[in-house]
Short mmCIF file of C-alpha atoms in Angstrom, two decimals:
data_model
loop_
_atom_site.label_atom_id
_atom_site.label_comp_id
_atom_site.label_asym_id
_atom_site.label_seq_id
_atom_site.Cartn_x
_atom_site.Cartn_y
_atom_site.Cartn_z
CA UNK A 1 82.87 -2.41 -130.65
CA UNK A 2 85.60 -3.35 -133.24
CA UNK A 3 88.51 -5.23 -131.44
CA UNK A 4 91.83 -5.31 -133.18
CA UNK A 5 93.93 -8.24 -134.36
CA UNK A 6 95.58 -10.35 -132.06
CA UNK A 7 98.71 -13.18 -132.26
CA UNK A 8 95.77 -15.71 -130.73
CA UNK A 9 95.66 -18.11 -134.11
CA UNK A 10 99.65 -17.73 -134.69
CA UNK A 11 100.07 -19.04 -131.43
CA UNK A 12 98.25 -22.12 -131.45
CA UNK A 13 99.67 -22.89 -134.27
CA UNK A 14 103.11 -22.58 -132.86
CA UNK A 15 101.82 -25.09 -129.73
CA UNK A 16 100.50 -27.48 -132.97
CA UNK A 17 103.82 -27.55 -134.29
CA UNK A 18 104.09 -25.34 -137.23
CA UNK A 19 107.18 -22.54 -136.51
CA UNK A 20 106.93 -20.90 -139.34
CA UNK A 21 102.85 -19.36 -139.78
CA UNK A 22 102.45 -16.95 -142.73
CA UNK A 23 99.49 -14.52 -143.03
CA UNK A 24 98.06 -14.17 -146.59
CA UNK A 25 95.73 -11.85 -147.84
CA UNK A 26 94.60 -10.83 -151.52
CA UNK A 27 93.48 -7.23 -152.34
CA UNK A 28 92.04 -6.18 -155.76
CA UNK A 29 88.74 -8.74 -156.52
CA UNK A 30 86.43 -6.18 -156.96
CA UNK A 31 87.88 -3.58 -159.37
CA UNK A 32 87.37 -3.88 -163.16
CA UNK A 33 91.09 -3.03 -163.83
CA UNK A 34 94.38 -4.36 -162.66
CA UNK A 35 95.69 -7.19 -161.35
CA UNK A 36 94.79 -8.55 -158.22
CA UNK A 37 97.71 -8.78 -155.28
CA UNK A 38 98.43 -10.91 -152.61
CA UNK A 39 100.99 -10.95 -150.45
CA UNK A 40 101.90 -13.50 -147.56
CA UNK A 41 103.74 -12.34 -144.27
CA UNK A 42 106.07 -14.03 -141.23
CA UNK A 43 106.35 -11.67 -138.75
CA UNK A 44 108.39 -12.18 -135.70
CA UNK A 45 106.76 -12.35 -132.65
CA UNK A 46 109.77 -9.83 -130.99
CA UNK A 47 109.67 -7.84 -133.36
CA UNK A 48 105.84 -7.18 -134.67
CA UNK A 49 105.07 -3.25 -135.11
CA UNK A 50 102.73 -1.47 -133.26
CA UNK A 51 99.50 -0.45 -134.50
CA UNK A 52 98.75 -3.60 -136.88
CA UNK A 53 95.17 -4.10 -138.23
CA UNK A 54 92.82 -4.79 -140.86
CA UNK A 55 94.16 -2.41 -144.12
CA UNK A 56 90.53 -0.76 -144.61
CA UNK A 57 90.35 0.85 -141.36
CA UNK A 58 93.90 2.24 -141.57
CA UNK A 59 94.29 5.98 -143.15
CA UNK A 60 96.44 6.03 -145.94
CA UNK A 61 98.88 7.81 -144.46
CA UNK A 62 98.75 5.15 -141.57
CA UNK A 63 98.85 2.14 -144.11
CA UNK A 64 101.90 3.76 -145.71
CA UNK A 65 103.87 4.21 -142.22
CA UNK A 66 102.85 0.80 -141.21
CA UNK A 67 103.80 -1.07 -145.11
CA UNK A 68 107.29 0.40 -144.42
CA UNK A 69 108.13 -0.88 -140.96
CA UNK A 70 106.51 -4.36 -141.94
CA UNK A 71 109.04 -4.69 -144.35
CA UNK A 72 111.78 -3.48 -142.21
CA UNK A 73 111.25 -6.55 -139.73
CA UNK A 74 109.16 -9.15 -141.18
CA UNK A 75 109.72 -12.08 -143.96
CA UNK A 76 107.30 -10.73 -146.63
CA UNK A 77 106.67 -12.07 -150.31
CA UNK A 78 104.74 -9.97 -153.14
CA UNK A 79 102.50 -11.98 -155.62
CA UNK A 80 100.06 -11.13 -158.82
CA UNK A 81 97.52 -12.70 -161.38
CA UNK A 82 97.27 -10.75 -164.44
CA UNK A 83 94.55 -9.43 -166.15
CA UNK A 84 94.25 -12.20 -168.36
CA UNK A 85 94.61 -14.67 -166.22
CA UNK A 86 91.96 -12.98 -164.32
CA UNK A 87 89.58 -13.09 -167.19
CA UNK A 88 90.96 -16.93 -167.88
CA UNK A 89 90.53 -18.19 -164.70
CA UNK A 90 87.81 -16.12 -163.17
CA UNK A 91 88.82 -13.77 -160.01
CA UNK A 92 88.48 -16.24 -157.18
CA UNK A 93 91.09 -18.69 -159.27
CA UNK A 94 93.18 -15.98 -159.61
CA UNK A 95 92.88 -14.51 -156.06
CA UNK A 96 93.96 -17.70 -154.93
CA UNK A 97 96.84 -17.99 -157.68
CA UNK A 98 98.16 -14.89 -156.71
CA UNK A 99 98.20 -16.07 -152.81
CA UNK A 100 99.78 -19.44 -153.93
CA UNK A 101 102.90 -17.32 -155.50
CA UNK A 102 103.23 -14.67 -152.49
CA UNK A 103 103.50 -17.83 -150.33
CA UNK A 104 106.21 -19.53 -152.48
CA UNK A 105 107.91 -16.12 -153.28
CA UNK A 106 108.91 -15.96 -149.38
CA UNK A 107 112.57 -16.63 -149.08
CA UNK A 108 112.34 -19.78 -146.41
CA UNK A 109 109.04 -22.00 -147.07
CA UNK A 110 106.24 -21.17 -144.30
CA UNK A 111 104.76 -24.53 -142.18
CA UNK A 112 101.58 -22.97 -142.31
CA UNK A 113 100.12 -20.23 -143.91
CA UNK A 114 96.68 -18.25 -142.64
CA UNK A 115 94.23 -17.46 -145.55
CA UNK A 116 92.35 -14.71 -145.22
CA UNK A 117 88.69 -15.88 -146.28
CA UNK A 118 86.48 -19.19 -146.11
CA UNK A 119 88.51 -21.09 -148.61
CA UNK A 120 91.64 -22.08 -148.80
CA UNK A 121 93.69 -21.90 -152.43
CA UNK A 122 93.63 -25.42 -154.08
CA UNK A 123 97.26 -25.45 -154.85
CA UNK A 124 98.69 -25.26 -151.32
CA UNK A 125 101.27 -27.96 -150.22
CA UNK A 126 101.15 -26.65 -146.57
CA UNK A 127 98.87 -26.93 -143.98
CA UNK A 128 96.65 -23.97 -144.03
CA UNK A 129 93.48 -22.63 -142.69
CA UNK A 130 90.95 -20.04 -143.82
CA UNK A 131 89.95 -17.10 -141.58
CA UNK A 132 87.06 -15.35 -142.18
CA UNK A 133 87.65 -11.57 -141.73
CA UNK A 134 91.10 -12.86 -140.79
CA UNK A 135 92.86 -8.80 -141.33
CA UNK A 136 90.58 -8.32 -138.19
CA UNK A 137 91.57 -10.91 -136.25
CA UNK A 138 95.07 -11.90 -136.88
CA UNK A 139 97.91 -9.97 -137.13
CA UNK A 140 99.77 -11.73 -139.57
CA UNK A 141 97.16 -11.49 -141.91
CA UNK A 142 96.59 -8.01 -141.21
CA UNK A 143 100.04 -7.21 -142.04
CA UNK A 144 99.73 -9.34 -145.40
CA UNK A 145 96.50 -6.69 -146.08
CA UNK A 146 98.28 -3.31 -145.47
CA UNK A 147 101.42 -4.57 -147.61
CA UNK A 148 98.87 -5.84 -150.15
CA UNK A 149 96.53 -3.03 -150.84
CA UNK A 150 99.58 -0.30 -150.46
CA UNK A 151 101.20 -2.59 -153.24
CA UNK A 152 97.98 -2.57 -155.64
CA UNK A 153 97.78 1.41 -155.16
CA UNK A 154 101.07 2.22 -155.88
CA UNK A 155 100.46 -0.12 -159.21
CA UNK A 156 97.30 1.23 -160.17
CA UNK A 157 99.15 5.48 -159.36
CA UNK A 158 101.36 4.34 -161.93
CA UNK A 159 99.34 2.90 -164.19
CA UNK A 160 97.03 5.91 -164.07
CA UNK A 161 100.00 8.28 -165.43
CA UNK A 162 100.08 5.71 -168.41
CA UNK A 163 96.50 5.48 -168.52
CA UNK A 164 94.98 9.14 -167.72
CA UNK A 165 90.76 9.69 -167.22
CA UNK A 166 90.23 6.96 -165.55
CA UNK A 167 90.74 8.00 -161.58
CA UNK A 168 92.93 5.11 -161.15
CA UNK A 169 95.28 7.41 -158.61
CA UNK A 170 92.06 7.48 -156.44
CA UNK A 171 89.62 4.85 -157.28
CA UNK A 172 92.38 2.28 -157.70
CA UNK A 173 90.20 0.45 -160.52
CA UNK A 174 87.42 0.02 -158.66
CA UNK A 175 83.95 0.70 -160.23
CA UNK A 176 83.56 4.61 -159.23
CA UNK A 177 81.03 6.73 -161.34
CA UNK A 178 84.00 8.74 -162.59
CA UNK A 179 85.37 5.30 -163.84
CA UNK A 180 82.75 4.05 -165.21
CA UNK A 181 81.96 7.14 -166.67
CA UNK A 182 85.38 7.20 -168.59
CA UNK A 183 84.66 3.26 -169.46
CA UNK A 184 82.10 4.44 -171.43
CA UNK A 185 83.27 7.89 -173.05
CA UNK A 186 87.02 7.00 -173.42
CA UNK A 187 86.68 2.93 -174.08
CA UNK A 188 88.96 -0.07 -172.98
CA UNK A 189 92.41 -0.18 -172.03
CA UNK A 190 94.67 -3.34 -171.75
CA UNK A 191 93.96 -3.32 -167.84
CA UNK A 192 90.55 -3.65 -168.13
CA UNK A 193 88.97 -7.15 -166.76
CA UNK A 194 86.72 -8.42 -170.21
CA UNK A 195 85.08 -11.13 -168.06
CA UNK A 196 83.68 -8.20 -165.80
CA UNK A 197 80.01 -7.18 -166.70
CA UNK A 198 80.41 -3.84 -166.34
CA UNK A 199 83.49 -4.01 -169.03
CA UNK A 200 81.73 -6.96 -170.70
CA UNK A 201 78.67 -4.98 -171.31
CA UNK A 202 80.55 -1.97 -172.89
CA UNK A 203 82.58 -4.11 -175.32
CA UNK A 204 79.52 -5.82 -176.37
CA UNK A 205 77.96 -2.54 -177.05
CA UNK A 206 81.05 -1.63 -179.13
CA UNK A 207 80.79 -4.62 -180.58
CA UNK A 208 77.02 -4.06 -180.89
CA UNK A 209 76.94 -0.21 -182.66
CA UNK A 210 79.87 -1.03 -185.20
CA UNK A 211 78.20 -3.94 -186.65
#
């Protein structure tokens, strides 16, 4: 049996000393378009809304309730790495790049941020500490996951109006059959990760037949 986040880590860290504990969570490593989206939340612990917990076993409509009222009454910060920075870096870099920004994009500097994961982003100047499956145990971080993945979808819906055959609205990049189906008989767009094998492989083969 599942159990659902809890304010357990936030509150030892308040008894260690650090007042101000952001959760941080990235969403977006696995599809082969888009950028990948972070985003780092202080909630306050009178004011946390109901119903918190990790994004992916939330229903959309759920997620979308939930993403609203976080913003309504918690300290929240939005952060991306780019496409090429993505293929520059390599995802994990840019994961963490992306969760570096959402935590300096917050308004009044955190004293410790939770990372959601088993490593914590290189270019911290805070105390921080990794949590493994953290959007199921903390709530913090589990806020930074519903406002992070409802971000990424909202970017990818858009960029699937701009970018139509894909399945972006409902595959959000990822690597669906439909969408890799449409890498191969529509081609490449800007969005699309290069350093990603799937991607990789079809420019190659581009490359490949033309020569």
């Amino acid at each position: 049996m599942s159990t659902l986040p809890d304010f357990t880590l936030e509150t030892a860290a308040h008894a260690a000393g650090h007042l101000r504990v952001a959760g941080v969570d990235e969403v977006g490593r696995g599809p082969l378009a888009g950028p990948v989206t972070a985003a780092a939340v202080v909630l306050d612990i009178l004011r946390i809304p109901e119903g918190l917990n990790d994004s992916k076993r939330l229903t959309a409509k759920r997620r979308a309730v939930l993403h609203d009222a976080i913003l309504g009454m918690a300290e929240v910060s939005i952060a991306h790495a780019s496409v090429e920075e993505i293929d520059k870096l390599n995802i994990l870099r840019a994961s963490h790049l992306a969760m570096e920004r959402a935590i300096a994009g917050l308004a009044t500097p955190p004293d410790m941020a939770l990372i959601d994961g088993n490593l914590i982003p290189r270019g911290l100047q805070i105390p921080a500490q990794a949590v493994v499956k953290g959007d199921g145990k903390s709530l913090s971080i589990a806020a930074a996951s519903i406002v992070a993945k409802i971000t990424r979808d909202r970017i990818m819906w858009d960029l699937a109006q701009q970018f139509p055959g894909y399945g972006w609205e409902t595959n959000a990049g990822y690597p669906s059959k439909s969408h890799i189906a449409a890498l191969q008989n529509i081609g490449l767009t800007p969005h699309h990760r290069r350093s990603f094998k799937p991607v990789h492989n079809i420019l190659y083969q581009d490359k490949t037949v033309s020569t």
